[in-house]
Amino acid sequence: MKPANRIASTFLLVTLTTLAASAQTPAQAPPPLIGSIATKSDWPQAKPDDVKSPEAILNAVYTVISGPKEQQRDWDRMRSLFVPDARLIPVTSSPTTGHADVVVLTIDGYIARSQARMAANGFFERSIHNEIEQFGDIVQIWSTYESRHNPADPTPFARGINSFQLLKDGDRYWIVNIFWDTESPTNPIPAKYLPK
């Protein structure tokens, strides 16, 4: 047998042996998934009344972010409402292209972005209409909101819709995401998402 044929024959034999061995070895199972809540044993504990229903957790979110000028928010209370890996996602528009985009924030990213502005101007947000749907342990809420600098302001400076995704965990709820868009002249809130 020529040396070139011998090398090719040896290569083929090694390849076939490797393939046969791998076919007989069972594939390793991927490691088990670990949930977001299970990864953070030191996460702030929620007040039971804040998380006992979808309506309660919505009210807690709007309450904790609202307050007058110079008032610090209770950010640990805020954290306690969310799964540790939750995201807060405002829709934005690119100033250069005009295309819609999103900013994906962690809870701490949201706090860093919002706390100075809330304390400087005062910020009060409330829900004026909610649409709630649930299947098993997932809940979707479209919550129409109004934002004011002071509760006595006659008109809101902003309105929009917060899309909440919740997890039902036994006798409590957790926020997984809040995804929101703001009303504008070209994007008015449909009548079906406003109070009747």
PDB file of C-alpha atoms in Angstrom:
ATOM      1  CA  MET A   1       0.000   0.000   0.000  1.00  0.00           C
ATOM      2  CA  LYS A   2       1.325   3.448  -0.934  1.00  0.00           C
ATOM      3  CA  PRO A   3       2.147   5.812   1.976  1.00  0.00           C
ATOM      4  CA  ALA A   4      -0.543   8.299   0.884  1.00  0.00           C
ATOM      5  CA  ASN A   5      -3.163   5.534   0.807  1.00  0.00           C
ATOM      6  CA  ARG A   6      -1.986   4.255   4.207  1.00  0.00           C
ATOM      7  CA  ILE A   7      -2.384   7.770   5.739  1.00  0.00           C
ATOM      8  CA  ALA A   8      -5.846   8.184   4.198  1.00  0.00           C
ATOM      9  CA  SER A   9      -6.856   4.735   5.392  1.00  0.00           C
ATOM     10  CA  THR A  10      -5.600   5.448   8.939  1.00  0.00           C
ATOM     11  CA  PHE A  11      -7.440   8.793   8.998  1.00  0.00           C
ATOM     12  CA  LEU A  12     -10.667   7.120   7.864  1.00  0.00           C
ATOM     13  CA  LEU A  13     -10.324   4.414  10.544  1.00  0.00           C
ATOM     14  CA  VAL A  14      -9.717   6.992  13.310  1.00  0.00           C
ATOM     15  CA  THR A  15     -12.694   9.068  12.124  1.00  0.00           C
ATOM     16  CA  LEU A  16     -15.032   6.058  12.032  1.00  0.00           C
ATOM     17  CA  THR A  17     -13.843   4.896  15.472  1.00  0.00           C
ATOM     18  CA  THR A  18     -14.466   8.394  16.929  1.00  0.00           C
ATOM     19  CA  LEU A  19     -17.931   8.589  15.379  1.00  0.00           C
ATOM     20  CA  ALA A  20     -18.848   5.143  16.669  1.00  0.00           C
ATOM     21  CA  ALA A  21     -17.652   6.016  20.179  1.00  0.00           C
ATOM     22  CA  SER A  22     -19.584   9.286  20.237  1.00  0.00           C
ATOM     23  CA  ALA A  23     -22.729   7.545  19.002  1.00  0.00           C
ATOM     24  CA  GLN A  24     -22.530   5.149  21.960  1.00  0.00           C
ATOM     25  CA  THR A  25     -21.853   7.877  24.573  1.00  0.00           C
ATOM     26  CA  PRO A  26     -25.115   9.486  25.717  1.00  0.00           C
ATOM     27  CA  ALA A  27     -25.209  13.254  25.280  1.00  0.00           C
ATOM     28  CA  GLN A  28     -24.747  15.135  28.515  1.00  0.00           C
ATOM     29  CA  ALA A  29     -27.923  16.797  29.714  1.00  0.00           C
ATOM     30  CA  PRO A  30     -27.675  20.568  30.056  1.00  0.00           C
ATOM     31  CA  PRO A  31     -27.443  21.807  33.637  1.00  0.00           C
ATOM     32  CA  PRO A  32     -30.825  22.429  35.283  1.00  0.00           C
ATOM     33  CA  LEU A  33     -32.247  25.919  34.934  1.00  0.00           C
ATOM     34  CA  ILE A  34     -32.282  28.005  38.100  1.00  0.00           C
ATOM     35  CA  GLY A  35     -35.040  30.582  38.420  1.00  0.00           C
ATOM     36  CA  SER A  36     -34.455  34.285  38.973  1.00  0.00           C
ATOM     37  CA  ILE A  37     -36.070  34.268  42.432  1.00  0.00           C
ATOM     38  CA  ALA A  38     -34.048  31.239  43.578  1.00  0.00           C
ATOM     39  CA  THR A  39     -30.745  32.958  42.733  1.00  0.00           C
ATOM     40  CA  LYS A  40     -31.220  35.838  45.203  1.00  0.00           C
ATOM     41  CA  SER A  41     -31.873  34.658  48.743  1.00  0.00           C
ATOM     42  CA  ASP A  42     -31.018  38.157  50.051  1.00  0.00           C
ATOM     43  CA  TRP A  43     -33.605  39.941  47.875  1.00  0.00           C
ATOM     44  CA  PRO A  44     -35.810  42.421  49.802  1.00  0.00           C
ATOM     45  CA  GLN A  45     -38.987  40.854  51.204  1.00  0.00           C
ATOM     46  CA  ALA A  46     -42.283  42.296  49.986  1.00  0.00           C
ATOM     47  CA  LYS A  47     -45.075  43.447  52.245  1.00  0.00           C
ATOM     48  CA  PRO A  48     -47.810  40.777  51.830  1.00  0.00           C
ATOM     49  CA  ASP A  49     -50.440  43.438  51.078  1.00  0.00           C
ATOM     50  CA  ASP A  50     -48.292  44.795  48.199  1.00  0.00           C
ATOM     51  CA  VAL A  51     -48.209  41.494  46.319  1.00  0.00           C
ATOM     52  CA  LYS A  52     -51.455  39.662  47.158  1.00  0.00           C
ATOM     53  CA  SER A  53     -53.174  40.404  43.810  1.00  0.00           C
ATOM     54  CA  PRO A  54     -52.460  41.947  40.398  1.00  0.00           C
ATOM     55  CA  GLU A  55     -54.298  45.101  41.477  1.00  0.00           C
ATOM     56  CA  ALA A  56     -52.289  45.294  44.721  1.00  0.00           C
ATOM     57  CA  ILE A  57     -48.900  45.027  43.012  1.00  0.00           C
ATOM     58  CA  LEU A  58     -49.884  47.662  40.427  1.00  0.00           C
ATOM     59  CA  ASN A  59     -50.954  50.000  43.207  1.00  0.00           C
ATOM     60  CA  ALA A  60     -47.673  49.352  45.061  1.00  0.00           C
ATOM     61  CA  VAL A  61     -45.586  50.233  41.974  1.00  0.00           C
ATOM     62  CA  TYR A  62     -47.451  53.487  41.351  1.00  0.00           C
ATOM     63  CA  THR A  63     -47.270  54.364  45.065  1.00  0.00           C
ATOM     64  CA  VAL A  64     -43.540  53.692  45.454  1.00  0.00           C
ATOM     65  CA  ILE A  65     -42.480  55.769  42.426  1.00  0.00           C
ATOM     66  CA  SER A  66     -44.778  58.679  43.329  1.00  0.00           C
ATOM     67  CA  GLY A  67     -43.876  61.511  45.675  1.00  0.00           C
ATOM     68  CA  PRO A  68     -43.226  65.241  46.019  1.00  0.00           C
ATOM     69  CA  LYS A  69     -39.992  67.134  45.359  1.00  0.00           C
ATOM     70  CA  GLU A  70     -37.040  66.111  47.524  1.00  0.00           C
ATOM     71  CA  GLN A  71     -38.740  62.940  48.778  1.00  0.00           C
ATOM     72  CA  GLN A  72     -36.561  59.863  48.480  1.00  0.00           C
ATOM     73  CA  ARG A  73     -38.353  56.776  47.207  1.00  0.00           C
ATOM     74  CA  ASP A  74     -38.329  53.462  49.049  1.00  0.00           C
ATOM     75  CA  TRP A  75     -36.255  51.627  46.451  1.00  0.00           C
ATOM     76  CA  ASP A  76     -36.039  48.414  48.495  1.00  0.00           C
ATOM     77  CA  ARG A  77     -39.826  48.304  48.490  1.00  0.00           C
ATOM     78  CA  MET A  78     -39.644  48.762  44.720  1.00  0.00           C
ATOM     79  CA  ARG A  79     -37.135  45.904  44.377  1.00  0.00           C
ATOM     80  CA  SER A  80     -39.319  43.611  46.512  1.00  0.00           C
ATOM     81  CA  LEU A  81     -42.100  43.788  43.909  1.00  0.00           C
ATOM     82  CA  PHE A  82     -39.904  42.463  41.076  1.00  0.00           C
ATOM     83  CA  VAL A  83     -38.119  39.222  40.291  1.00  0.00           C
ATOM     84  CA  PRO A  84     -34.373  39.975  40.631  1.00  0.00           C
ATOM     85  CA  ASP A  85     -33.745  39.821  36.864  1.00  0.00           C
ATOM     86  CA  ALA A  86     -36.784  41.932  35.925  1.00  0.00           C
ATOM     87  CA  ARG A  87     -36.565  44.505  33.169  1.00  0.00           C
ATOM     88  CA  LEU A  88     -38.147  47.947  32.753  1.00  0.00           C
ATOM     89  CA  ILE A  89     -38.380  48.855  29.081  1.00  0.00           C
ATOM     90  CA  PRO A  90     -39.436  52.264  27.758  1.00  0.00           C
ATOM     91  CA  VAL A  91     -40.092  52.689  24.045  1.00  0.00           C
ATOM     92  CA  THR A  92     -37.951  55.439  22.572  1.00  0.00           C
ATOM     93  CA  SER A  93     -37.423  57.005  19.178  1.00  0.00           C
ATOM     94  CA  SER A  94     -34.032  57.426  17.545  1.00  0.00           C
ATOM     95  CA  PRO A  95     -33.350  61.162  16.992  1.00  0.00           C
ATOM     96  CA  THR A  96     -31.302  60.374  13.890  1.00  0.00           C
ATOM     97  CA  THR A  97     -33.534  57.830  12.132  1.00  0.00           C
ATOM     98  CA  GLY A  98     -36.938  58.401  13.732  1.00  0.00           C
ATOM     99  CA  HIS A  99     -37.333  54.644  14.147  1.00  0.00           C
ATOM    100  CA  ALA A 100     -38.818  53.165  17.304  1.00  0.00           C
ATOM    101  CA  ASP A 101     -36.402  51.479  19.672  1.00  0.00           C
ATOM    102  CA  VAL A 102     -36.301  50.305  23.292  1.00  0.00           C
ATOM    103  CA  VAL A 103     -34.080  50.953  26.295  1.00  0.00           C
ATOM    104  CA  VAL A 104     -33.785  47.792  28.405  1.00  0.00           C
ATOM    105  CA  LEU A 105     -33.136  48.635  32.051  1.00  0.00           C
ATOM    106  CA  THR A 106     -32.514  46.536  35.119  1.00  0.00           C
ATOM    107  CA  ILE A 107     -34.272  47.642  38.292  1.00  0.00           C
ATOM    108  CA  ASP A 108     -31.107  49.399  39.468  1.00  0.00           C
ATOM    109  CA  GLY A 109     -30.696  50.944  36.018  1.00  0.00           C
ATOM    110  CA  TYR A 110     -34.228  52.338  36.230  1.00  0.00           C
ATOM    111  CA  ILE A 111     -33.542  53.717  39.724  1.00  0.00           C
ATOM    112  CA  ALA A 112     -30.295  55.389  38.608  1.00  0.00           C
ATOM    113  CA  ARG A 113     -32.056  56.922  35.595  1.00  0.00           C
ATOM    114  CA  SER A 114     -35.149  58.135  37.477  1.00  0.00           C
ATOM    115  CA  GLN A 115     -34.414  59.039  41.086  1.00  0.00           C
ATOM    116  CA  ALA A 116     -32.821  62.490  40.568  1.00  0.00           C
ATOM    117  CA  ARG A 117     -35.539  63.617  38.132  1.00  0.00           C
ATOM    118  CA  MET A 118     -38.343  62.372  40.405  1.00  0.00           C
ATOM    119  CA  ALA A 119     -36.891  64.152  43.450  1.00  0.00           C
ATOM    120  CA  ALA A 120     -36.140  67.381  41.549  1.00  0.00           C
ATOM    121  CA  ASN A 121     -39.559  67.840  39.933  1.00  0.00           C
ATOM    122  CA  GLY A 122     -41.974  65.770  41.958  1.00  0.00           C
ATOM    123  CA  PHE A 123     -43.553  62.829  40.221  1.00  0.00           C
ATOM    124  CA  PHE A 124     -46.953  61.218  40.699  1.00  0.00           C
ATOM    125  CA  GLU A 125     -48.183  58.450  38.443  1.00  0.00           C
ATOM    126  CA  ARG A 126     -51.500  56.670  38.714  1.00  0.00           C
ATOM    127  CA  SER A 127     -53.466  54.111  36.797  1.00  0.00           C
ATOM    128  CA  ILE A 128     -56.718  55.269  35.202  1.00  0.00           C
ATOM    129  CA  HIS A 129     -57.710  52.003  33.476  1.00  0.00           C
ATOM    130  CA  ASN A 130     -56.478  48.392  33.594  1.00  0.00           C
ATOM    131  CA  GLU A 131     -57.038  45.399  31.321  1.00  0.00           C
ATOM    132  CA  ILE A 132     -56.006  42.174  33.106  1.00  0.00           C
ATOM    133  CA  GLU A 133     -55.621  38.718  31.556  1.00  0.00           C
ATOM    134  CA  GLN A 134     -54.312  35.577  33.262  1.00  0.00           C
ATOM    135  CA  PHE A 135     -53.400  32.062  32.193  1.00  0.00           C
ATOM    136  CA  GLY A 136     -51.925  29.660  34.727  1.00  0.00           C
ATOM    137  CA  ASP A 137     -49.140  31.532  36.498  1.00  0.00           C
ATOM    138  CA  ILE A 138     -48.717  34.344  33.948  1.00  0.00           C
ATOM    139  CA  VAL A 139     -50.597  37.628  34.072  1.00  0.00           C
ATOM    140  CA  GLN A 140     -50.625  40.395  31.472  1.00  0.00           C
ATOM    141  CA  ILE A 141     -51.891  43.863  32.421  1.00  0.00           C
ATOM    142  CA  TRP A 142     -52.277  46.868  30.170  1.00  0.00           C
ATOM    143  CA  SER A 143     -52.364  49.757  32.623  1.00  0.00           C
ATOM    144  CA  THR A 144     -53.172  53.194  31.237  1.00  0.00           C
ATOM    145  CA  TYR A 145     -51.375  55.814  33.318  1.00  0.00           C
ATOM    146  CA  GLU A 146     -51.277  59.548  33.892  1.00  0.00           C
ATOM    147  CA  SER A 147     -48.180  61.365  35.221  1.00  0.00           C
ATOM    148  CA  ARG A 148     -48.184  64.662  37.106  1.00  0.00           C
ATOM    149  CA  HIS A 149     -45.565  66.685  38.970  1.00  0.00           C
ATOM    150  CA  ASN A 150     -48.144  67.408  41.678  1.00  0.00           C
ATOM    151  CA  PRO A 151     -51.395  65.498  42.351  1.00  0.00           C
ATOM    152  CA  ALA A 152     -53.304  68.814  42.207  1.00  0.00           C
ATOM    153  CA  ASP A 153     -52.111  69.597  38.657  1.00  0.00           C
ATOM    154  CA  PRO A 154     -55.245  69.917  36.498  1.00  0.00           C
ATOM    155  CA  THR A 155     -53.784  67.979  33.578  1.00  0.00           C
ATOM    156  CA  PRO A 156     -51.072  65.314  33.359  1.00  0.00           C
ATOM    157  CA  PHE A 157     -47.778  66.142  31.678  1.00  0.00           C
ATOM    158  CA  ALA A 158     -47.739  62.607  30.206  1.00  0.00           C
ATOM    159  CA  ARG A 159     -50.020  59.646  29.614  1.00  0.00           C
ATOM    160  CA  GLY A 160     -49.343  56.230  28.188  1.00  0.00           C
ATOM    161  CA  ILE A 161     -49.708  52.500  28.681  1.00  0.00           C
ATOM    162  CA  ASN A 162     -47.592  50.291  30.931  1.00  0.00           C
ATOM    163  CA  SER A 163     -47.592  46.655  29.850  1.00  0.00           C
ATOM    164  CA  PHE A 164     -46.950  44.593  32.989  1.00  0.00           C
ATOM    165  CA  GLN A 165     -45.990  40.916  32.887  1.00  0.00           C
ATOM    166  CA  LEU A 166     -46.481  39.223  36.256  1.00  0.00           C
ATOM    167  CA  LEU A 167     -45.663  35.823  37.716  1.00  0.00           C
ATOM    168  CA  LYS A 168     -48.127  34.262  40.172  1.00  0.00           C
ATOM    169  CA  ASP A 169     -46.121  32.395  42.793  1.00  0.00           C
ATOM    170  CA  GLY A 170     -48.434  30.695  45.259  1.00  0.00           C
ATOM    171  CA  ASP A 171     -50.074  33.461  47.244  1.00  0.00           C
ATOM    172  CA  ARG A 172     -48.023  36.355  45.835  1.00  0.00           C
ATOM    173  CA  TYR A 173     -47.314  38.061  42.518  1.00  0.00           C
ATOM    174  CA  TRP A 174     -43.962  39.217  41.093  1.00  0.00           C
ATOM    175  CA  ILE A 175     -43.318  41.729  38.305  1.00  0.00           C
ATOM    176  CA  VAL A 176     -41.213  40.193  35.525  1.00  0.00           C
ATOM    177  CA  ASN A 177     -41.252  43.153  33.099  1.00  0.00           C
ATOM    178  CA  ILE A 178     -42.802  46.548  32.563  1.00  0.00           C
ATOM    179  CA  PHE A 179     -42.793  47.653  28.914  1.00  0.00           C
ATOM    180  CA  TRP A 180     -44.284  51.080  28.183  1.00  0.00           C
ATOM    181  CA  ASP A 181     -45.026  53.642  25.514  1.00  0.00           C
ATOM    182  CA  THR A 182     -46.094  57.262  25.921  1.00  0.00           C
ATOM    183  CA  GLU A 183     -49.047  58.932  24.264  1.00  0.00           C
ATOM    184  CA  SER A 184     -48.296  61.541  21.603  1.00  0.00           C
ATOM    185  CA  PRO A 185     -50.314  63.466  18.992  1.00  0.00           C
ATOM    186  CA  THR A 186     -49.490  60.746  16.460  1.00  0.00           C
ATOM    187  CA  ASN A 187     -49.990  57.923  18.992  1.00  0.00           C
ATOM    188  CA  PRO A 188     -53.173  58.667  20.967  1.00  0.00           C
ATOM    189  CA  ILE A 189     -54.436  56.152  23.524  1.00  0.00           C
ATOM    190  CA  PRO A 190     -57.362  54.209  22.006  1.00  0.00           C
ATOM    191  CA  ALA A 191     -60.742  54.776  23.695  1.00  0.00           C
ATOM    192  CA  LYS A 192     -60.921  51.121  24.785  1.00  0.00           C
ATOM    193  CA  TYR A 193     -57.925  51.701  27.092  1.00  0.00           C
ATOM    194  CA  LEU A 194     -59.443  54.791  28.735  1.00  0.00           C
ATOM    195  CA  PRO A 195     -62.023  55.005  31.539  1.00  0.00           C
ATOM    196  CA  LYS A 196     -65.581  54.533  30.278  1.00  0.00           C
TER     197      LYS A 196
END
